[in-house]
C-alpha cells in the first residue's frame, strides 16, 4: 500500500500502466453513464439509476489521471495485482462499498475506480494521513489504533481460541476489548456499512514492534462472515509472501475461499455465515 521512502529516481514512465488503468476505469464508467444502466445500491432495497446517485466521474478520475501522469511516485502494487481488484469492481456493475486498510500513493487510484461508491481508508499513522490528504483532500480516511505487535503473532494465533468473543460463532468487533485481534475502536461508519470489498494492505508488518496485519485480517473475516446482505465479501490481502500474512489468511480467510491471485496478492470471496456452532473460521 504505502511506499513511504520511494526511490526518487524512478522515472515517470513507470506510472503509465497505472494511468492506463485509471483511463480504463473512466472510460467504462462514462460508457455506462451514457447507456442508462440501472444499478442495485448495496445499502438500499430496489433498483436505482445512476442519475439518482448524482454520479459524475470526472472530478475524482480526472484528478487521479493528472496525479499519476505527473508524479514519479507509483503505487506499490503491480499492475497485475491492481487489475484483480479493478476487475471485481467492474464485475459488480455498480458503485460499491470499499474498505481499505492503509493509506498511500495508490489511494487516489482506488477511490477513482469507485466513483459514486463509498471508499474508506484506515491508517495507523496520523502524520502519514496528513501527508497524503494534503495532496488528495477528497479522500475519506480515519486514523486507527492497533493493540497488537508483530512479535506476538504466533501467541495471538493460538490464544484467540480460548477467548469466547473471538470465536467464529460469536465474534464481533465494536467494543470487543476481550478479543485482542478485534479492532474494537473503529469509526461507527465502518461497523454500520456492509462492505462489498475489503483490501488489507496495512498496517506495517515488517519489524517486531510494528502492529502487523493480524487484527486487520481477523476483523476483515469477521465483517465478511457477519454480512447481512446477500452475496459474498471480496477480501484482498497483499504481501502474502510474508509468513504472518499467509498464516493468518489460512486461519481466518480460508484457502477454500481463495479465488484468484497475482504476485503478492490473494483474492478471497467470503460468504456470510450463520453457523452459531462453528468452532473454526474455515
Short mmCIF file of C-alpha atoms in Angstrom, two decimals:
data_model
loop_
_atom_site.label_atom_id
_atom_site.label_comp_id
_atom_site.label_asym_id
_atom_site.label_seq_id
_atom_site.Cartn_x
_atom_site.Cartn_y
_atom_site.Cartn_z
CA UNK A 1 0.00 0.00 0.00
CA UNK A 2 2.48 2.61 1.12
CA UNK A 3 5.91 3.37 -0.14
CA UNK A 4 6.99 5.96 2.39
CA UNK A 5 10.58 6.07 1.24
CA UNK A 6 10.24 5.96 -2.56
CA UNK A 7 13.29 5.98 -4.77
CA UNK A 8 13.23 9.45 -6.14
CA UNK A 9 14.98 8.39 -9.30
CA UNK A 10 12.00 6.35 -10.50
CA UNK A 11 11.13 7.50 -13.96
CA UNK A 12 7.65 8.86 -14.57
CA UNK A 13 7.22 6.26 -17.30
CA UNK A 14 6.74 3.64 -14.58
CA UNK A 15 3.41 5.26 -13.79
CA UNK A 16 1.97 4.91 -17.29
CA UNK A 17 0.35 1.48 -16.66
CA UNK A 18 -1.45 2.95 -13.66
CA UNK A 19 -2.61 5.92 -15.70
CA UNK A 20 -3.86 3.42 -18.26
CA UNK A 21 -5.93 1.66 -15.60
CA UNK A 22 -7.38 4.99 -14.46
CA UNK A 23 -8.29 5.87 -18.03
CA UNK A 24 -9.88 2.43 -18.46
CA UNK A 25 -11.99 2.93 -15.34
CA UNK A 26 -13.01 6.40 -16.54
CA UNK A 27 -13.97 5.05 -19.97
CA UNK A 28 -16.04 2.19 -18.55
CA UNK A 29 -17.91 4.37 -16.10
CA UNK A 30 -18.57 7.05 -18.71
CA UNK A 31 -19.82 4.45 -21.15
CA UNK A 32 -22.12 3.04 -18.50
CA UNK A 33 -23.35 6.51 -17.69
CA UNK A 34 -24.48 7.13 -21.24
CA UNK A 35 -26.12 3.71 -21.54
CA UNK A 36 -28.66 4.36 -18.79
CA UNK A 37 -27.80 1.12 -16.99
CA UNK A 38 -29.58 0.58 -13.66
CA UNK A 39 -27.64 -0.36 -10.53
CA UNK A 40 -28.52 -2.07 -7.29
CA UNK A 41 -27.40 0.09 -4.42
CA UNK A 42 -25.70 -2.05 -1.75
CA UNK A 43 -27.22 -0.16 1.15
CA UNK A 44 -30.84 0.08 -0.03
CA UNK A 45 -33.59 -2.04 -1.48
CA UNK A 46 -34.71 -1.74 -5.07
CA UNK A 47 -33.20 -0.52 -8.30
CA UNK A 48 -31.83 2.96 -8.65
CA UNK A 49 -30.40 4.65 -11.70
CA UNK A 50 -27.07 6.40 -11.85
CA UNK A 51 -28.77 9.78 -12.05
CA UNK A 52 -30.19 9.13 -8.59
CA UNK A 53 -26.59 8.76 -7.37
CA UNK A 54 -25.79 12.20 -8.83
CA UNK A 55 -22.93 10.33 -10.46
CA UNK A 56 -20.20 12.42 -12.02
CA UNK A 57 -16.96 10.51 -12.61
CA UNK A 58 -14.98 13.45 -13.90
CA UNK A 59 -13.61 15.14 -10.75
CA UNK A 60 -12.05 12.19 -8.91
CA UNK A 61 -10.90 10.35 -12.03
CA UNK A 62 -9.52 13.43 -13.76
CA UNK A 63 -7.62 14.30 -10.59
CA UNK A 64 -6.22 10.77 -10.43
CA UNK A 65 -5.08 10.82 -14.06
CA UNK A 66 -3.36 14.17 -13.53
CA UNK A 67 -1.74 12.98 -10.29
CA UNK A 68 -0.24 9.78 -11.68
CA UNK A 69 0.71 11.31 -15.02
CA UNK A 70 2.79 13.98 -13.30
CA UNK A 71 4.21 12.03 -10.34
CA UNK A 72 7.33 9.88 -10.13
CA UNK A 73 5.85 8.02 -7.16
CA UNK A 74 3.86 4.99 -8.28
CA UNK A 75 1.59 2.57 -6.37
CA UNK A 76 3.35 -0.29 -4.62
CA UNK A 77 1.09 -2.97 -6.08
CA UNK A 78 1.88 -4.22 -9.55
CA UNK A 79 -0.44 -3.70 -12.50
CA UNK A 80 -1.41 -7.39 -12.38
CA UNK A 81 -2.28 -7.09 -8.68
CA UNK A 82 -4.24 -3.87 -9.17
CA UNK A 83 -6.18 -5.36 -12.07
CA UNK A 84 -7.63 -8.12 -9.85
CA UNK A 85 -9.43 -5.56 -7.67
CA UNK A 86 -10.41 -3.42 -10.66
CA UNK A 87 -11.96 -6.44 -12.37
CA UNK A 88 -14.08 -7.12 -9.28
CA UNK A 89 -15.31 -3.51 -9.20
CA UNK A 90 -16.24 -3.80 -12.87
CA UNK A 91 -17.98 -7.14 -12.29
CA UNK A 92 -20.16 -5.70 -9.51
CA UNK A 93 -21.62 -3.30 -12.06
CA UNK A 94 -22.49 -0.63 -9.51
CA UNK A 95 -20.94 1.81 -7.05
CA UNK A 96 -19.75 -0.33 -4.13
CA UNK A 97 -18.61 -0.09 -0.53
CA UNK A 98 -14.82 -0.47 -0.45
CA UNK A 99 -12.87 -0.56 2.83
CA UNK A 100 -9.08 -0.29 2.58
CA UNK A 101 -6.59 -0.88 5.38
CA UNK A 102 -3.80 1.52 4.52
CA UNK A 103 -3.46 4.96 3.01
CA UNK A 104 -0.80 5.64 0.43
CA UNK A 105 0.23 6.65 -3.05
CA UNK A 106 -2.38 4.33 -4.57
CA UNK A 107 -5.33 5.68 -2.55
CA UNK A 108 -6.44 8.23 -5.12
CA UNK A 109 -6.40 5.44 -7.70
CA UNK A 110 -8.67 3.17 -5.62
CA UNK A 111 -11.14 5.99 -4.99
CA UNK A 112 -11.21 6.85 -8.70
CA UNK A 113 -12.06 3.23 -9.54
CA UNK A 114 -15.19 3.53 -7.38
CA UNK A 115 -16.80 6.89 -8.21
CA UNK A 116 -20.27 7.17 -6.74
CA UNK A 117 -19.43 4.48 -4.21
CA UNK A 118 -18.06 4.62 -0.66
CA UNK A 119 -14.29 4.19 -0.35
CA UNK A 120 -12.87 4.48 3.17
CA UNK A 121 -9.23 4.20 4.23
CA UNK A 122 -7.93 3.13 7.66
CA UNK A 123 -4.40 4.21 8.58
CA UNK A 124 -2.37 3.90 11.80
CA UNK A 125 -0.06 6.92 11.34
CA UNK A 126 -1.71 10.36 11.83
CA UNK A 127 1.26 12.17 10.26
CA UNK A 128 1.04 9.96 7.17
CA UNK A 129 -2.70 10.66 6.92
CA UNK A 130 -1.99 14.39 6.95
CA UNK A 131 0.72 13.99 4.31
CA UNK A 132 -1.50 12.04 1.89
CA UNK A 133 -4.62 14.15 2.40
CA UNK A 134 -2.61 17.29 1.73
CA UNK A 135 -2.33 16.16 -1.90
CA UNK A 136 -5.70 14.37 -2.06
CA UNK A 137 -8.05 16.18 0.35
CA UNK A 138 -11.15 14.47 -1.02
CA UNK A 139 -10.22 11.03 0.31
CA UNK A 140 -12.10 9.62 3.31
CA UNK A 141 -9.55 8.40 5.84
CA UNK A 142 -9.57 7.55 9.55
CA UNK A 143 -6.71 7.00 11.97
CA UNK A 144 -6.81 3.61 13.68
CA UNK A 145 -5.15 2.49 16.90
CA UNK A 146 -3.88 -1.10 16.87
CA UNK A 147 -3.40 -3.15 20.05
CA UNK A 148 -1.04 -5.76 18.60
CA UNK A 149 2.63 -6.11 17.76
CA UNK A 150 4.06 -8.36 15.09
CA UNK A 151 6.23 -10.15 17.68
CA UNK A 152 3.04 -11.54 19.27
CA UNK A 153 1.61 -13.02 16.06
CA UNK A 154 2.24 -16.65 17.00
CA UNK A 155 0.88 -16.24 20.53
CA UNK A 156 -2.26 -14.47 19.31
CA UNK A 157 -2.88 -17.21 16.77
CA UNK A 158 -3.01 -19.88 19.46
CA UNK A 159 -4.57 -17.91 22.32
CA UNK A 160 -7.57 -16.48 20.43
CA UNK A 161 -9.28 -19.88 20.51
CA UNK A 162 -9.67 -19.69 24.29
CA UNK A 163 -11.48 -16.34 24.17
CA UNK A 164 -15.24 -16.69 23.57
CA UNK A 165 -15.56 -13.28 21.92
CA UNK A 166 -13.02 -14.35 19.28
CA UNK A 167 -14.99 -17.48 18.42
CA UNK A 168 -16.16 -17.69 14.78
CA UNK A 169 -19.67 -18.46 16.04
CA UNK A 170 -19.97 -15.28 18.13
CA UNK A 171 -17.13 -12.95 17.10
CA UNK A 172 -17.87 -9.24 16.89
CA UNK A 173 -15.78 -6.08 16.66
CA UNK A 174 -17.26 -2.90 18.12
CA UNK A 175 -16.33 -2.61 21.79
CA UNK A 176 -14.81 -6.11 21.89
CA UNK A 177 -11.84 -5.42 24.15
CA UNK A 178 -11.59 -9.03 25.35
CA UNK A 179 -10.56 -10.31 21.92
CA UNK A 180 -7.14 -8.80 21.22
CA UNK A 181 -7.47 -9.47 17.49
CA UNK A 182 -10.70 -7.49 17.20
CA UNK A 183 -10.50 -3.88 16.04
CA UNK A 184 -12.86 -2.55 18.68
CA UNK A 185 -12.40 1.22 18.22
CA UNK A 186 -13.12 1.87 14.54
CA UNK A 187 -15.40 4.73 13.41
CA UNK A 188 -19.10 3.89 13.51
CA UNK A 189 -19.44 4.04 9.73
CA UNK A 190 -17.05 1.10 9.41
CA UNK A 191 -19.23 -1.08 11.64
CA UNK A 192 -22.50 0.11 10.15
CA UNK A 193 -21.59 -0.39 6.49
CA UNK A 194 -21.92 -3.65 4.59
CA UNK A 195 -18.59 -3.79 2.77
CA UNK A 196 -18.56 -5.32 -0.70
CA UNK A 197 -14.77 -5.21 -0.88
CA UNK A 198 -12.06 -5.10 1.81
CA UNK A 199 -8.40 -4.54 0.97
CA UNK A 200 -5.82 -5.44 3.65
CA UNK A 201 -2.57 -3.72 2.71
CA UNK A 202 -1.70 -2.27 6.13
CA UNK A 203 -0.70 -1.67 8.87
CA UNK A 204 3.06 -2.05 8.87
CA UNK A 205 4.22 -5.62 9.36
CA UNK A 206 7.93 -5.88 8.69
CA UNK A 207 9.54 -5.36 12.13
CA UNK A 208 8.84 -6.77 15.59
CA UNK A 209 7.27 -3.66 17.14
CA UNK A 210 5.00 -2.99 14.15
CA UNK A 211 1.25 -3.62 14.62
CA UNK A 212 1.26 -6.35 11.98
CA UNK A 213 -1.81 -7.27 9.96
CA UNK A 214 -3.19 -9.86 12.36
CA UNK A 215 -6.07 -7.66 13.57
CA UNK A 216 -6.84 -6.40 10.08
CA UNK A 217 -7.13 -9.94 8.67
CA UNK A 218 -9.19 -11.17 11.62
CA UNK A 219 -11.51 -8.14 11.51
CA UNK A 220 -11.98 -8.42 7.75
CA UNK A 221 -13.01 -12.05 8.23
CA UNK A 222 -15.49 -11.13 10.98
CA UNK A 223 -17.03 -8.34 8.89
CA UNK A 224 -17.40 -10.66 5.92
CA UNK A 225 -18.90 -13.51 7.95
CA UNK A 226 -21.32 -11.13 9.72
CA UNK A 227 -22.58 -9.65 6.45
CA UNK A 228 -26.38 -9.34 6.44
CA UNK A 229 -26.95 -8.64 2.76
CA UNK A 230 -26.89 -11.32 0.11
CA UNK A 231 -23.64 -12.03 -1.70
CA UNK A 232 -20.01 -12.55 -0.80
CA UNK A 233 -17.47 -10.08 0.51
CA UNK A 234 -14.37 -9.76 -1.65
CA UNK A 235 -11.27 -9.62 0.56
CA UNK A 236 -7.86 -8.82 -0.89
CA UNK A 237 -4.68 -9.44 1.09
CA UNK A 238 -1.35 -8.05 -0.03
CA UNK A 239 2.17 -9.22 0.89
CA UNK A 240 1.19 -12.89 1.19
CA UNK A 241 4.84 -13.76 0.62
CA UNK A 242 5.33 -12.88 4.31
CA UNK A 243 4.77 -15.55 6.94
CA UNK A 244 2.23 -13.75 9.14
CA UNK A 245 0.02 -12.64 6.25
CA UNK A 246 0.00 -16.15 4.80
CA UNK A 247 -0.64 -17.97 8.08
CA UNK A 248 -3.41 -15.60 9.17
CA UNK A 249 -5.03 -15.83 5.73
CA UNK A 250 -5.09 -19.60 6.03
CA UNK A 251 -6.59 -19.38 9.53
CA UNK A 252 -9.25 -16.70 9.04
CA UNK A 253 -9.87 -16.08 5.32
CA UNK A 254 -9.61 -19.79 4.40
CA UNK A 255 -7.95 -21.27 1.35
CA UNK A 256 -11.27 -22.74 0.21
CA UNK A 257 -12.39 -19.12 -0.35
CA UNK A 258 -9.31 -18.21 -2.40
CA UNK A 259 -10.46 -17.48 -5.96
CA UNK A 260 -7.64 -15.51 -7.55
CA UNK A 261 -4.17 -14.16 -7.04
CA UNK A 262 -1.26 -12.40 -8.72
CA UNK A 263 2.20 -11.58 -7.46
CA UNK A 264 1.88 -10.99 -3.71
CA UNK A 265 -1.91 -10.51 -3.70
CA UNK A 266 -4.63 -13.05 -2.84
CA UNK A 267 -8.33 -12.56 -3.56
CA UNK A 268 -10.90 -14.31 -1.36
CA UNK A 269 -14.68 -14.48 -1.71
CA UNK A 270 -16.12 -14.94 1.78
CA UNK A 271 -19.82 -15.77 2.17
CA UNK A 272 -21.90 -14.75 5.19
CA UNK A 273 -22.04 -17.32 7.98
CA UNK A 274 -24.99 -18.13 10.20
CA UNK A 275 -23.34 -21.11 11.85
CA UNK A 276 -23.67 -20.43 15.57
CA UNK A 277 -21.95 -23.70 16.45
CA UNK A 278 -18.84 -23.28 14.35
CA UNK A 279 -15.54 -23.83 16.12
CA UNK A 280 -13.35 -22.84 13.17
CA UNK A 281 -13.30 -19.95 10.72
CA UNK A 282 -12.53 -22.46 7.97
#
